[in-house]
PDB file of C-alpha atoms in Angstrom:
ATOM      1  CA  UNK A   1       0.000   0.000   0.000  1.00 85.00           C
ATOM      2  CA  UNK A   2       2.853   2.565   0.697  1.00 87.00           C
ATOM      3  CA  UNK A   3       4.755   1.765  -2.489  1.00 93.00           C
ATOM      4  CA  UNK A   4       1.993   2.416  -4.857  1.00 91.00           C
ATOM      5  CA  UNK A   5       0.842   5.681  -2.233  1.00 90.00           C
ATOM      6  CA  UNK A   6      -2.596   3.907  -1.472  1.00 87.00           C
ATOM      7  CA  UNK A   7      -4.430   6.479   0.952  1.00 87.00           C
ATOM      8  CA  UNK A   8      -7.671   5.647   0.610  1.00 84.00           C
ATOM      9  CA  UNK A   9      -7.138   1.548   1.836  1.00 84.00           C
ATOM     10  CA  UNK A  10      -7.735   0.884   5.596  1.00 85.00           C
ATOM     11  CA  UNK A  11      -6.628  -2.550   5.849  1.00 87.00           C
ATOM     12  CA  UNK A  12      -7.986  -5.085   8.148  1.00 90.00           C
ATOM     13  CA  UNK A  13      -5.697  -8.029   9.693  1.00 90.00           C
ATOM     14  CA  UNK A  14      -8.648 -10.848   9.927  1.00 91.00           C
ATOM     15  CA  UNK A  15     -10.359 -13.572   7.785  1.00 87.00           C
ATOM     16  CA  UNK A  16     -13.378 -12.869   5.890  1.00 92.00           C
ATOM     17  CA  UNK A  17     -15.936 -15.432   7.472  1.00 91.00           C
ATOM     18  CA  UNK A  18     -19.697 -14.813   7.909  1.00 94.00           C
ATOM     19  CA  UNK A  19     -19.340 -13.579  11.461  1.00 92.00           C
ATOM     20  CA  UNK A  20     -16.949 -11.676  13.596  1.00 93.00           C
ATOM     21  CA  UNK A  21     -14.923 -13.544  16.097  1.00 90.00           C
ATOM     22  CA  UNK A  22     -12.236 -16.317  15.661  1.00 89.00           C
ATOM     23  CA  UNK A  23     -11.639 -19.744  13.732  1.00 85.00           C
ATOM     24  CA  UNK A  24      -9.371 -22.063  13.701  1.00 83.00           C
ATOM     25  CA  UNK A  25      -7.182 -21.290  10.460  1.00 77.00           C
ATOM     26  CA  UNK A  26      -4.834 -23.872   8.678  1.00 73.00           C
ATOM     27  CA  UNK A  27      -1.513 -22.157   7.517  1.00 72.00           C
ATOM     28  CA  UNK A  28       0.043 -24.133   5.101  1.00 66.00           C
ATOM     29  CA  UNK A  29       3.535 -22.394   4.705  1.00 60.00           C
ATOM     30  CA  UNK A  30       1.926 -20.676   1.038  1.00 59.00           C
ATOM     31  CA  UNK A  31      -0.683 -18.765   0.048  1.00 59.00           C
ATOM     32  CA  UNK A  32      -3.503 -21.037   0.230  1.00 63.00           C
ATOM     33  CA  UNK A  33      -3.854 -21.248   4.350  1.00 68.00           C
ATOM     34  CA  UNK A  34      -7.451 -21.481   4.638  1.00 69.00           C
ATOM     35  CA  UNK A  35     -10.158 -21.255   7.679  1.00 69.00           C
ATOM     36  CA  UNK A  36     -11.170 -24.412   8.721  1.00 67.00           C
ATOM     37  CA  UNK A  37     -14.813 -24.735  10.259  1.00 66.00           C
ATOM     38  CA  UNK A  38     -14.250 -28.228  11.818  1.00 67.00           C
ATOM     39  CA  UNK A  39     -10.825 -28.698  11.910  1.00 59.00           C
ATOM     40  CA  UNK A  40      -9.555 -32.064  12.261  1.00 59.00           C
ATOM     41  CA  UNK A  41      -7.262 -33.446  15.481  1.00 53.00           C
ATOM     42  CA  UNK A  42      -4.590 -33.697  12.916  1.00 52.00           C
ATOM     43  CA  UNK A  43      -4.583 -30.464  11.423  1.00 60.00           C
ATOM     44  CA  UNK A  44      -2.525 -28.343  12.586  1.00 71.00           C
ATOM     45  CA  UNK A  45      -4.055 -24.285  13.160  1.00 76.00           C
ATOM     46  CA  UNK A  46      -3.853 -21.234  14.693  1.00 80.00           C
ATOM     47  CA  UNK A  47      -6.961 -19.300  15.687  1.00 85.00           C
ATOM     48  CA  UNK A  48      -7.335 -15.850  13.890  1.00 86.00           C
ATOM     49  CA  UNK A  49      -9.548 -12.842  13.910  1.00 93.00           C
ATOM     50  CA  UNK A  50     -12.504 -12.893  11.581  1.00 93.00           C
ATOM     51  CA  UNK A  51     -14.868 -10.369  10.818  1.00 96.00           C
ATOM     52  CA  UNK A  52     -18.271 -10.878   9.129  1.00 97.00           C
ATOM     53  CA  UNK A  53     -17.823  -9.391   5.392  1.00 97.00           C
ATOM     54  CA  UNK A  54     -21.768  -8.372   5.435  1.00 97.00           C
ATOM     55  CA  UNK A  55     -21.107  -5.543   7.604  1.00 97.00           C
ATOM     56  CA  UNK A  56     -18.635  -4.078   5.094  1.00 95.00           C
ATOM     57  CA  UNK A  57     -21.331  -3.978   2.500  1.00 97.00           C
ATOM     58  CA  UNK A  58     -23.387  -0.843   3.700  1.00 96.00           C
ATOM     59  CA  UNK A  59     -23.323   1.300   0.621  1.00 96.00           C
ATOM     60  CA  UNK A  60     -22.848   1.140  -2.830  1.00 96.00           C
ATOM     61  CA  UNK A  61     -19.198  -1.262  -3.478  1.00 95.00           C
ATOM     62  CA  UNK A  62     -18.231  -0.776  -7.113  1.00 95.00           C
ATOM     63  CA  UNK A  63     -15.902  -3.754  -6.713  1.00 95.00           C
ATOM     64  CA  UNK A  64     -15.745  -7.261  -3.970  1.00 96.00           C
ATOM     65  CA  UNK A  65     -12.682  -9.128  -4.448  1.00 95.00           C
ATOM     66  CA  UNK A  66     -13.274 -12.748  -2.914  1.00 95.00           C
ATOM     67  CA  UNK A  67     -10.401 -14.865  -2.723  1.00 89.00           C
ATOM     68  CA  UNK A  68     -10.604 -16.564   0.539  1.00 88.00           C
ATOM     69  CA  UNK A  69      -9.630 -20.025  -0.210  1.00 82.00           C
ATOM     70  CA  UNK A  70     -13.032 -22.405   0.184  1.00 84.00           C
ATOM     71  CA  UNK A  71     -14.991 -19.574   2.677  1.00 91.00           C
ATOM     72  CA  UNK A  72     -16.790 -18.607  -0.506  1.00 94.00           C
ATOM     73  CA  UNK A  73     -19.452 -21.100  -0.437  1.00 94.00           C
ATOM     74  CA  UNK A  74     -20.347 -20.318   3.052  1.00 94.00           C
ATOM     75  CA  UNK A  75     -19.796 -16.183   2.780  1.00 96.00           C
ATOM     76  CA  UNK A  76     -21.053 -15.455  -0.755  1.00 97.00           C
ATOM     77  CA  UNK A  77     -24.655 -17.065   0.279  1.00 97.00           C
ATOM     78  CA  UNK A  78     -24.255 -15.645   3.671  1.00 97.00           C
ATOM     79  CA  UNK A  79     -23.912 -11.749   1.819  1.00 98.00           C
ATOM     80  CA  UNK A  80     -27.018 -12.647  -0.192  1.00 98.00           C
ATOM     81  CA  UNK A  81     -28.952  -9.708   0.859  1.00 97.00           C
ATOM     82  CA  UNK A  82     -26.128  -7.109   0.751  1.00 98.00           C
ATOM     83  CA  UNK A  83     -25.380  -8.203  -3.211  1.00 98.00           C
ATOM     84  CA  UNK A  84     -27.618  -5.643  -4.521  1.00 97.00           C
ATOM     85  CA  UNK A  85     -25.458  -2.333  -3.175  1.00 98.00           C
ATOM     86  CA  UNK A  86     -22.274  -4.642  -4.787  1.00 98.00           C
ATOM     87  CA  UNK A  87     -21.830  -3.111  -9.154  1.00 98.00           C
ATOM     88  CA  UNK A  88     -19.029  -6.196  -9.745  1.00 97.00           C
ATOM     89  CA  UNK A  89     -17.995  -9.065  -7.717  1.00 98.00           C
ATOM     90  CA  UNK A  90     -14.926 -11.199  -8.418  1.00 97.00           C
ATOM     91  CA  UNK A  91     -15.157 -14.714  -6.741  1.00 97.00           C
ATOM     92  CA  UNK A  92     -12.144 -17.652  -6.933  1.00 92.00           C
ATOM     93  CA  UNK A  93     -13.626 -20.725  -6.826  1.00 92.00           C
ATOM     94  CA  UNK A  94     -11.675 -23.611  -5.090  1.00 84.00           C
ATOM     95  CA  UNK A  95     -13.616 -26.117  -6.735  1.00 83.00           C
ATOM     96  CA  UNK A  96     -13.622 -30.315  -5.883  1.00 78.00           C
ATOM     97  CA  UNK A  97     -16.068 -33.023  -5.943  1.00 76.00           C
ATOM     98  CA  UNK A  98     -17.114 -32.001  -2.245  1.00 81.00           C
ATOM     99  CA  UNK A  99     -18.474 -28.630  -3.086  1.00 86.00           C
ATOM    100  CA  UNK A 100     -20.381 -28.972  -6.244  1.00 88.00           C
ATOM    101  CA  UNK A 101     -23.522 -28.566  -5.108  1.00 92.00           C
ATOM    102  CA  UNK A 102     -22.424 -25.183  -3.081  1.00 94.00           C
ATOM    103  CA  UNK A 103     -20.429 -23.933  -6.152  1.00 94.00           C
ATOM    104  CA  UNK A 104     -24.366 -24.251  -7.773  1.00 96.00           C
ATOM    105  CA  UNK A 105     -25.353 -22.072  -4.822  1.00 97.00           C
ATOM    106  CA  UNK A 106     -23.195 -19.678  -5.705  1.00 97.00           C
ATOM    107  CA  UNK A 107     -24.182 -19.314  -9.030  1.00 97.00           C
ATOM    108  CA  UNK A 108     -27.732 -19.212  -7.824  1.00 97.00           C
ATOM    109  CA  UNK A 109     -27.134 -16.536  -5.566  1.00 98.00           C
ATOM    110  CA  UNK A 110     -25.431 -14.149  -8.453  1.00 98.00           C
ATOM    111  CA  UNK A 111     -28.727 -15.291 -10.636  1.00 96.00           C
ATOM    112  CA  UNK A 112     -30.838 -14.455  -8.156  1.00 96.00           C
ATOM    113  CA  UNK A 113     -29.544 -10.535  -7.604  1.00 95.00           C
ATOM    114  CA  UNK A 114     -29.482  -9.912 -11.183  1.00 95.00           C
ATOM    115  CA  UNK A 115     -25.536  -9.865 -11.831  1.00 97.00           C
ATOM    116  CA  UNK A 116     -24.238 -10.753 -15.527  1.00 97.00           C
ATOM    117  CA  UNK A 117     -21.773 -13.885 -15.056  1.00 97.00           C
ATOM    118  CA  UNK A 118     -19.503 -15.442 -16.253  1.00 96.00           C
ATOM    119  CA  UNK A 119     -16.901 -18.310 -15.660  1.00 94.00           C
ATOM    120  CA  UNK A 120     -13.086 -18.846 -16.758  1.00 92.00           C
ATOM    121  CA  UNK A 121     -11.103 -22.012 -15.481  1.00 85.00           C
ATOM    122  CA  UNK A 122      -7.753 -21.872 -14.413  1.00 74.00           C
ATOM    123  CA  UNK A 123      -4.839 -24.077 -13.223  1.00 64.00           C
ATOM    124  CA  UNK A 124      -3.582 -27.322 -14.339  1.00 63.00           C
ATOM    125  CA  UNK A 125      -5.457 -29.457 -16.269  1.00 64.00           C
ATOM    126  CA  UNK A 126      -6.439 -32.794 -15.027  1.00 62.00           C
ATOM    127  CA  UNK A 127      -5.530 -35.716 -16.854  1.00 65.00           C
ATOM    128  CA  UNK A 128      -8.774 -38.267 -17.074  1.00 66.00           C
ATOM    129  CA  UNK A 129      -6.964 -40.826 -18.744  1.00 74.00           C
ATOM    130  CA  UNK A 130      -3.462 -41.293 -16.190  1.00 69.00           C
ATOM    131  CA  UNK A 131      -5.749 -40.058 -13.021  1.00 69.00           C
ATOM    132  CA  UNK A 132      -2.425 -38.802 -11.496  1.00 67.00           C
ATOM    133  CA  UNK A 133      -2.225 -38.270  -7.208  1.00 70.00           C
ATOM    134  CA  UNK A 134      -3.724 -35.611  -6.292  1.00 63.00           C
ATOM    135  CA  UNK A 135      -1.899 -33.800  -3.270  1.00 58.00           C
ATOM    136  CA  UNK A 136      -3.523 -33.701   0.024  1.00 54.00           C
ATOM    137  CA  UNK A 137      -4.473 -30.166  -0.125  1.00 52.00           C
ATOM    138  CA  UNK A 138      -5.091 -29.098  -3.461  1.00 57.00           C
ATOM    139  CA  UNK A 139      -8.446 -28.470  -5.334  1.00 56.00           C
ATOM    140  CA  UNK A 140      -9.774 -30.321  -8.424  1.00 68.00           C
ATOM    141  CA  UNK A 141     -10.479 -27.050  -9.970  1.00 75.00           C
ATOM    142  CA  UNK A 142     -10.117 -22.968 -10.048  1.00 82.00           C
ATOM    143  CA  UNK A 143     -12.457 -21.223 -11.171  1.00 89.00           C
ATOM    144  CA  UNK A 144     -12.930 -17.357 -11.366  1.00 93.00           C
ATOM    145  CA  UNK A 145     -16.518 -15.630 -11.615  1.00 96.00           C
ATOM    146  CA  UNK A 146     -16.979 -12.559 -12.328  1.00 96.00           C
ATOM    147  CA  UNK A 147     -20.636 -11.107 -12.151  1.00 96.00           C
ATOM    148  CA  UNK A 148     -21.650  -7.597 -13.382  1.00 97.00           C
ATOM    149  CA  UNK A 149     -24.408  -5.154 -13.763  1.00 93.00           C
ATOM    150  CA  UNK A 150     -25.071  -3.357 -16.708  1.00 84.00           C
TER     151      UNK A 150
END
């Protein structure tokens, strides 16, 4: 923020979750640590601040940035209501076989406050045919959706 002379950012040290308070968060030495609703006895966490992203959506948002690693199929139904102050809404999608049917939500939710969408996939490709390992944290899928209003 200081090297590109940012003065009108107030940045917040806490995890966008759909309520203020802590959570146990998974830090996996990257950029993909991650809150964990019911961690597991093996996990290893820490507990962080969290603050509930609905009560940053009071007025009109020209842009949301969501990139919160898996919290966006709780928060982006959770925000529901607030979606219609929000012009454009960026969402990365950590996408796997577990969360298809909340990925739909999502998509339901944009439909429902009358945002334009669309979808572009990235990451690696997954090969159907060799069915390589899959690493113990990493997603099936990323996929970015951005949603509009004309």
């Amino acid at each position: 923020l200081q090297v590109n002379r940012a003065q009108d950012v107030n940045a917040i040290e806490a995890a966008v979750w759909k309520g203020a308070g802590t959570m146990p968060f998974f830090c996996e030495g990257a950029d993909g640590s991650k809150i964990i609703p019911d961690p597991e006895s093996t996990t290893t966490t820490i507990k962080v601040k969290t603050v509930d992203l609905a009560d940053y959506i009071n007025r009109p948002v020209d842009l949301v940035k969501v990139d919160i690693e898996g919290a966006e199929f709780v928060v982006i139904p959770h925000v529901q209501s607030k979606l219609n102050l929000v012009k454009n809404i960026l969402i990365e999608c950590h996408l796997d076989n577990k969360n298809i049917a909340q990925f739909a939500k999502i998509l339901a939710v944009l439909a429902s406050t009358e945002f334009q969408v669309t979808i572009n996939s990235y990451g690696v490709w997954r090969d159907l045919v060799r069915k390589p390992e899959k690493l113990p944290n990493e997603f099936d899928q990323y996929l970015l959706v951005a949603a509009w209003r004309e």
